[in-house]
PDB file of C-alpha atoms in Angstrom:
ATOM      1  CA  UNK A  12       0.000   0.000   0.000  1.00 81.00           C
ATOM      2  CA  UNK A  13       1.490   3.662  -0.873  1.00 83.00           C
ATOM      3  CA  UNK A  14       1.038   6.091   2.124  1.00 83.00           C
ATOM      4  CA  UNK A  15      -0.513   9.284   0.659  1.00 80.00           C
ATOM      5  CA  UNK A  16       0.807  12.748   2.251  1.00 81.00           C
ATOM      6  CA  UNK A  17      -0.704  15.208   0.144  1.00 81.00           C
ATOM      7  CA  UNK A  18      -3.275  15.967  -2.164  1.00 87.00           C
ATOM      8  CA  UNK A  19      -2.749  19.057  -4.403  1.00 89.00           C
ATOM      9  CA  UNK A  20      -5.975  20.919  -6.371  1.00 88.00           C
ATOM     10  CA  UNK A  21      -7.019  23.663  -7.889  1.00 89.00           C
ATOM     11  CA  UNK A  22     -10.366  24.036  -7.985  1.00 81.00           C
ATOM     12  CA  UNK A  23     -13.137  25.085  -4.966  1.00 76.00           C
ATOM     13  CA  UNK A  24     -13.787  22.418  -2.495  1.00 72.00           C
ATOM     14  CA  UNK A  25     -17.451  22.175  -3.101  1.00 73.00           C
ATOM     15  CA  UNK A  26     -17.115  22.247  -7.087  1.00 74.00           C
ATOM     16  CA  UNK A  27     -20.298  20.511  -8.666  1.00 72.00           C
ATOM     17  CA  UNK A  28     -19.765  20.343 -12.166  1.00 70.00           C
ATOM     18  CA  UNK A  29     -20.265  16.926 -14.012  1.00 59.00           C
ATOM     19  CA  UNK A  30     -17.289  14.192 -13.810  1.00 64.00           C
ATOM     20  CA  UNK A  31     -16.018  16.206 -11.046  1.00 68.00           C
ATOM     21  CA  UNK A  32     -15.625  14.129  -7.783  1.00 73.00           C
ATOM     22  CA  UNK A  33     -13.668  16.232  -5.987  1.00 78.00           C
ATOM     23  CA  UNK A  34     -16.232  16.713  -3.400  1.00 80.00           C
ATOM     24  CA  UNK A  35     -16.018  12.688  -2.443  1.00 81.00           C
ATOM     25  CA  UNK A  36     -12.664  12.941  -2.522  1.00 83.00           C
ATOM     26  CA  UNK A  37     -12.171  15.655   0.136  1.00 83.00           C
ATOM     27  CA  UNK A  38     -14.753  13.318   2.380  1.00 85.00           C
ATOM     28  CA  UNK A  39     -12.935  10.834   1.807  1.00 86.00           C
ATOM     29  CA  UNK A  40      -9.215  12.311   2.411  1.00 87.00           C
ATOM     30  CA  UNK A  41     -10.746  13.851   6.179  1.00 88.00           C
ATOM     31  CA  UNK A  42     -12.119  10.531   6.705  1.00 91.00           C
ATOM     32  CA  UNK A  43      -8.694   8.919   6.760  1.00 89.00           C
ATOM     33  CA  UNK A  44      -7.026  12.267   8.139  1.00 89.00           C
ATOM     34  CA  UNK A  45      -5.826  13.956   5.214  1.00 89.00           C
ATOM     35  CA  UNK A  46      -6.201  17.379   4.028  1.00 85.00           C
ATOM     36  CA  UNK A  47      -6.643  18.331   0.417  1.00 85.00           C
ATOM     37  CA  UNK A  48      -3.972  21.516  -0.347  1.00 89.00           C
ATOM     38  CA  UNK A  49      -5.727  24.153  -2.780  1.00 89.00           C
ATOM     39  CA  UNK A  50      -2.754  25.671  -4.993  1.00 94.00           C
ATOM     40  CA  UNK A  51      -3.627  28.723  -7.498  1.00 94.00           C
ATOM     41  CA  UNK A  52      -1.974  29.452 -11.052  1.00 95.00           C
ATOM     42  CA  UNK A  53       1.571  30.658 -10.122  1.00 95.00           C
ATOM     43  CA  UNK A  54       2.134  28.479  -6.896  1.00 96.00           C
ATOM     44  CA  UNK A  55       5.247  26.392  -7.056  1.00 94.00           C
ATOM     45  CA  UNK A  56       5.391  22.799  -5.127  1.00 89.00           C
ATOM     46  CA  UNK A  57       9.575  22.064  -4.519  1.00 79.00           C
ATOM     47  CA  UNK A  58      10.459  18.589  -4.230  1.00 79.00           C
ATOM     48  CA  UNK A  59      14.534  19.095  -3.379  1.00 78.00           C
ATOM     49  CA  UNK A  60      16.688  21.630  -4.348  1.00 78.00           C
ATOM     50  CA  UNK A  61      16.748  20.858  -8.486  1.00 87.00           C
ATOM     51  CA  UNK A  62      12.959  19.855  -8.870  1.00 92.00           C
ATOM     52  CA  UNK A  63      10.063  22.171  -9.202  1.00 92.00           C
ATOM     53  CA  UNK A  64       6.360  22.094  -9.927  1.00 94.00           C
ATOM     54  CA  UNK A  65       4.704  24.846 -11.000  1.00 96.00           C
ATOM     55  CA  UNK A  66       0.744  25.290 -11.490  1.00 97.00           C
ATOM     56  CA  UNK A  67      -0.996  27.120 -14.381  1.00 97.00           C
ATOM     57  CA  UNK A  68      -4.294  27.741 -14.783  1.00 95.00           C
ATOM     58  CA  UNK A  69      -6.712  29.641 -16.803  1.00 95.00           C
ATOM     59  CA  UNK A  70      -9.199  30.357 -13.655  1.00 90.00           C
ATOM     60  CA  UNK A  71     -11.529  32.298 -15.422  1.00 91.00           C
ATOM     61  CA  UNK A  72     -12.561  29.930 -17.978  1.00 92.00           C
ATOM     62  CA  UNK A  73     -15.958  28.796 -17.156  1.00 89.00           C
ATOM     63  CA  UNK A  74     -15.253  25.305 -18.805  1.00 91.00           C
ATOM     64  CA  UNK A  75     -14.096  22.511 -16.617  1.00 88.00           C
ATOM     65  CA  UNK A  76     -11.715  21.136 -18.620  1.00 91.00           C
ATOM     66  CA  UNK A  77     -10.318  24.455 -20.106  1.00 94.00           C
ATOM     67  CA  UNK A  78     -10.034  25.418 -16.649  1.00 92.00           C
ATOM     68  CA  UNK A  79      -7.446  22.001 -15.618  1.00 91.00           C
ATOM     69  CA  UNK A  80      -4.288  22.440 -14.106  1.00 93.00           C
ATOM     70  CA  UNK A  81      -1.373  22.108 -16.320  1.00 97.00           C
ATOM     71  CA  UNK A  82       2.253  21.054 -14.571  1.00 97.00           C
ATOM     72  CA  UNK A  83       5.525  22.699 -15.270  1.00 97.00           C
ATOM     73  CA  UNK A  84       8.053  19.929 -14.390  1.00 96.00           C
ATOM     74  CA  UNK A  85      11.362  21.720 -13.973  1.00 96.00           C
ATOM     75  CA  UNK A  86      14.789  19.642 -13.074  1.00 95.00           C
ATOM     76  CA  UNK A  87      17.340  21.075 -14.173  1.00 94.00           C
ATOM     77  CA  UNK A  88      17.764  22.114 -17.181  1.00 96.00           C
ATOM     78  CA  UNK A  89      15.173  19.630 -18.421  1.00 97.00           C
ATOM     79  CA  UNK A  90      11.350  20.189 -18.546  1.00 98.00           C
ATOM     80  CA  UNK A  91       8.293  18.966 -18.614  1.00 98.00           C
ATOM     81  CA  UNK A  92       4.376  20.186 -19.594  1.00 98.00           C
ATOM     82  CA  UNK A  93       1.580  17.999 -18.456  1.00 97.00           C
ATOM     83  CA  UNK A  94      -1.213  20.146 -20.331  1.00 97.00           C
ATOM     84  CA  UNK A  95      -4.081  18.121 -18.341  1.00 93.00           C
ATOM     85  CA  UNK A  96      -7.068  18.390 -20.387  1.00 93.00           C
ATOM     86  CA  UNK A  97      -6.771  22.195 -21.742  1.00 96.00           C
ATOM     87  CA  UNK A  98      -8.091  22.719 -25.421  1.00 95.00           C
ATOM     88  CA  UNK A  99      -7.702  25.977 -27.948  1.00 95.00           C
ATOM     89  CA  UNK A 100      -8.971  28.723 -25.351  1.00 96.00           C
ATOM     90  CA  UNK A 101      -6.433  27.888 -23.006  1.00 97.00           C
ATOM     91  CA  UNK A 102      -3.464  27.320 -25.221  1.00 97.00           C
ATOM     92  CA  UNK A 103      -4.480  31.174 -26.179  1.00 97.00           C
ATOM     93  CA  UNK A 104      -4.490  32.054 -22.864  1.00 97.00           C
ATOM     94  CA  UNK A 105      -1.352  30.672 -22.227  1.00 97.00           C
ATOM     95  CA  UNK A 106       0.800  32.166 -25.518  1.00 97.00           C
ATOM     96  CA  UNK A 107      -0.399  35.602 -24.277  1.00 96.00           C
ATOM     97  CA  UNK A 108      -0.017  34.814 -20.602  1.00 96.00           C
ATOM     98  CA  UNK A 109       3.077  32.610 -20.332  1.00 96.00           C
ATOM     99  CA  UNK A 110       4.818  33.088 -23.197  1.00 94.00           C
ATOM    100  CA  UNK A 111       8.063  31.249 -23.246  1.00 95.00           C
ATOM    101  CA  UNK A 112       8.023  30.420 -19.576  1.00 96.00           C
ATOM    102  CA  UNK A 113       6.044  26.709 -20.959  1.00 97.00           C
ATOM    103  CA  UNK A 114       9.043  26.075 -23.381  1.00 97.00           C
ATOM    104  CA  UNK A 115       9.210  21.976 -22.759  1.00 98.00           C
ATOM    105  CA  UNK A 116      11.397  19.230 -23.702  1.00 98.00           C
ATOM    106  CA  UNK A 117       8.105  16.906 -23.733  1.00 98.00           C
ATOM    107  CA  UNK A 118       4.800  17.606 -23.428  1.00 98.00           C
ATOM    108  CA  UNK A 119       1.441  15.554 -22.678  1.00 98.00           C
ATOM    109  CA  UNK A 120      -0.790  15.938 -25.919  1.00 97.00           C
ATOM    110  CA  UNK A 121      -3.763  18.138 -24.070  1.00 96.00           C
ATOM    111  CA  UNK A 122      -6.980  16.520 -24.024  1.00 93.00           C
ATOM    112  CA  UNK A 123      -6.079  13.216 -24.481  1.00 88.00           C
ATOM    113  CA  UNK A 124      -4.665  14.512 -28.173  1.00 91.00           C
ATOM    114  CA  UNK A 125      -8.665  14.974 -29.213  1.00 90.00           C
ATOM    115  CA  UNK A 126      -8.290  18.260 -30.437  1.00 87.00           C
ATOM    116  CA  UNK A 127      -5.566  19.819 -32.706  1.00 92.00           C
ATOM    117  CA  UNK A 128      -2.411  22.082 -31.446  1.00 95.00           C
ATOM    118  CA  UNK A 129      -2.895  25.892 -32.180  1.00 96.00           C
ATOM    119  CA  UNK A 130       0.405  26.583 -33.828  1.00 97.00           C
ATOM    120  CA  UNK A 131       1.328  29.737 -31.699  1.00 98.00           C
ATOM    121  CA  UNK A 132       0.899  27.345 -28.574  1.00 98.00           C
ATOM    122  CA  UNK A 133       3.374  24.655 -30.687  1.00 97.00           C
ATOM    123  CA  UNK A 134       5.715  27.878 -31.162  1.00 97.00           C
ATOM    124  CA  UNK A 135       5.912  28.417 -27.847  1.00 97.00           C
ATOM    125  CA  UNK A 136       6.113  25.574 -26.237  1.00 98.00           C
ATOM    126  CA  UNK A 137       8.475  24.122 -28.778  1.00 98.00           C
ATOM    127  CA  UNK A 138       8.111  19.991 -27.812  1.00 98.00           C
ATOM    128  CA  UNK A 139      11.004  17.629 -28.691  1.00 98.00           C
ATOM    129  CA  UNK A 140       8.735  14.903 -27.992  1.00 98.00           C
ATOM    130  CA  UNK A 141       4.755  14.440 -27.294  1.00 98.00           C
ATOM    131  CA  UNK A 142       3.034  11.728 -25.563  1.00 97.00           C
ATOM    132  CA  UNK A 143      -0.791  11.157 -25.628  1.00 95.00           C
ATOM    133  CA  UNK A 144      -2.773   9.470 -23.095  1.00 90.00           C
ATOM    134  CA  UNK A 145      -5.255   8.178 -25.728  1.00 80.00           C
ATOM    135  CA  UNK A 146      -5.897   5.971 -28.878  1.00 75.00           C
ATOM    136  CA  UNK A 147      -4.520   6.619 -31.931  1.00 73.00           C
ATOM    137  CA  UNK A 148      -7.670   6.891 -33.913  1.00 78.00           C
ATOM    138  CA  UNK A 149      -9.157  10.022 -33.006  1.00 86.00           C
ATOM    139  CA  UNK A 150      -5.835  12.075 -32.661  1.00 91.00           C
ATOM    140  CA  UNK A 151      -5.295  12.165 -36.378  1.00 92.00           C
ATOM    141  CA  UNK A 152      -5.259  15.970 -36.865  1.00 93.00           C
ATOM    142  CA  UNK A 153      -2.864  16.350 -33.471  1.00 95.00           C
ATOM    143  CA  UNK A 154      -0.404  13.370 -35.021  1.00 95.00           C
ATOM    144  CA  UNK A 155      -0.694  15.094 -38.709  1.00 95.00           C
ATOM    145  CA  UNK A 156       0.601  18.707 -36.859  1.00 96.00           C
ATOM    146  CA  UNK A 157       3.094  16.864 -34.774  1.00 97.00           C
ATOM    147  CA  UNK A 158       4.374  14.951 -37.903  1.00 97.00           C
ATOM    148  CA  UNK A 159       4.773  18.342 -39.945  1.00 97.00           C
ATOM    149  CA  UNK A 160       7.047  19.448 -37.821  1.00 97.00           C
ATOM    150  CA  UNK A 161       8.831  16.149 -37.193  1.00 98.00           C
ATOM    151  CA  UNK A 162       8.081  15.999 -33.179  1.00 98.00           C
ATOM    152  CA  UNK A 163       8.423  12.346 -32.227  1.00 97.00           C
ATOM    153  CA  UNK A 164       5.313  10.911 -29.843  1.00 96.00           C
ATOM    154  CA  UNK A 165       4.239   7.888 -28.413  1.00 95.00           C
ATOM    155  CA  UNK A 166       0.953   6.420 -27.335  1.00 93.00           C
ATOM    156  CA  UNK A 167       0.509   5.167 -23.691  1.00 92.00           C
ATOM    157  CA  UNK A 168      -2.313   2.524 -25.038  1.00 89.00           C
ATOM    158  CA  UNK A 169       0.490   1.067 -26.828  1.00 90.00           C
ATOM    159  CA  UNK A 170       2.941   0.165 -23.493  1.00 92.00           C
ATOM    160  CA  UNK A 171       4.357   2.129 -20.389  1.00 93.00           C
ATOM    161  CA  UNK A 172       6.243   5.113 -21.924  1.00 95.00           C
ATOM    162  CA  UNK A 173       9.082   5.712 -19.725  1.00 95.00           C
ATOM    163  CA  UNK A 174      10.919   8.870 -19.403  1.00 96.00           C
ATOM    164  CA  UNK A 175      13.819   9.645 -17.206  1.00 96.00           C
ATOM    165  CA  UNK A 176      15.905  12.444 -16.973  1.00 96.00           C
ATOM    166  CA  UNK A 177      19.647  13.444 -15.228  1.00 95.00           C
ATOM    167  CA  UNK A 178      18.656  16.865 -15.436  1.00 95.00           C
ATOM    168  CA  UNK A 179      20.593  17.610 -19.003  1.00 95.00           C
ATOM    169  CA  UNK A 180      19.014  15.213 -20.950  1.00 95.00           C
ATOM    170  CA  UNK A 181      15.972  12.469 -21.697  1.00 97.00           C
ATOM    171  CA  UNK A 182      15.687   9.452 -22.064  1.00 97.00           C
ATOM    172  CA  UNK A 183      12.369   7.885 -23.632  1.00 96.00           C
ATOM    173  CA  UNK A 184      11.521   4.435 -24.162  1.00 95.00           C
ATOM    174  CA  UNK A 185       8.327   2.225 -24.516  1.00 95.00           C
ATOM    175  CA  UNK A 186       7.639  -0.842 -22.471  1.00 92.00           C
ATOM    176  CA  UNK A 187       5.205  -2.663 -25.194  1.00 81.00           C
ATOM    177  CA  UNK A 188       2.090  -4.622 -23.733  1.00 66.00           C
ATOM    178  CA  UNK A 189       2.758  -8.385 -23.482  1.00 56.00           C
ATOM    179  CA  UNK A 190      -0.975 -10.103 -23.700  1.00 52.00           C
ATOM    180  CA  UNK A 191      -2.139 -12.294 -20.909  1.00 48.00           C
ATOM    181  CA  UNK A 192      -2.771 -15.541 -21.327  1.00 43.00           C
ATOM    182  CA  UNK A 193      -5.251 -17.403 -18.955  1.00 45.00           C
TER     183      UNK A 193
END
């Protein structure tokens, strides 16, 4: 069993909107003692000395998923964008708001890779390599813009896609499925 410490969000306690079960999990975090940490767009969670978290948001976006977290993975001098589930309004947001400050080795397709990359947000970010957290079939117009620019990606539905770094440098590799037999 892992021992949780802390659970990060970034949305109201008491949020309501559909697929949102945030207010079960806060019941069930103080049932077992635990606290759920609210963190705003800007707020930086440290891990040691060379790792760094930071959380943007687009707050005022009144659509759930436009209004997701993204993760600025920082060690060293390598970095990483988990883009949660953010479509075109917030990649707009966040070429006028952030600017270079996403640049990212790799990034997590946003949205699962459902919806196609705005090509100021591509500019800016500038991805060496993508990864999508979905099937391949209905990321076609995300894999054509990726492939245009020749940015490698890999599927997660296709194996574990393991990425390490030392700080300088990453290292990416794909631990293929092996079927089950019974």
């Amino acid at each position: 069993m892992i021992e949780v410490g802390n659970v990060y969000t970034t949305f109201p306690e008491d949020i309501k909107e559909p697929a949102v079960i945030q207010i079960r999990a806060v019941k069930h975090l103080a049932e077992r003692g635990k606290k759920m940490i609210a963190l705003q767009s800007g707020d930086f969670v440290d891990f040691d000395k060379d790792i760094s978290l930071r959380v943007i948001q687009d707050a005022s976006n009144k659509n759930v998923n436009e209004r997701s977290a993204l993760l600025h993975v920082v060690y060293g001098k390598s970095t990483l964008l988990l883009t949660a589930d953010i479509g075109n309004d917030t990649q707009k947001y966040l070429v006028t708001s952030e600017g270079e400050a996403i640049r990212s080795d790799i990034m997590k397709s946003p949205h699962h890779g459902i919806e196609n990359l705005r090509k100021d947000f591509l500019d800016i970010v500038q991805p060496g390599f993508v990864f999508f957290t979905h099937t391949k079939s209905n990321t076609k117009a995300m894999q054509a813009t990726l492939e245009k620019r020749g940015i490698p990606m890999l599927f997660a539905t296709r194996g574990v896609i393991h990425m390490v770094s030392d700080g300088e440098r990453w290292y990416v590799e794909q631990l293929n499925r092996t079927k089950e037999t019974k």
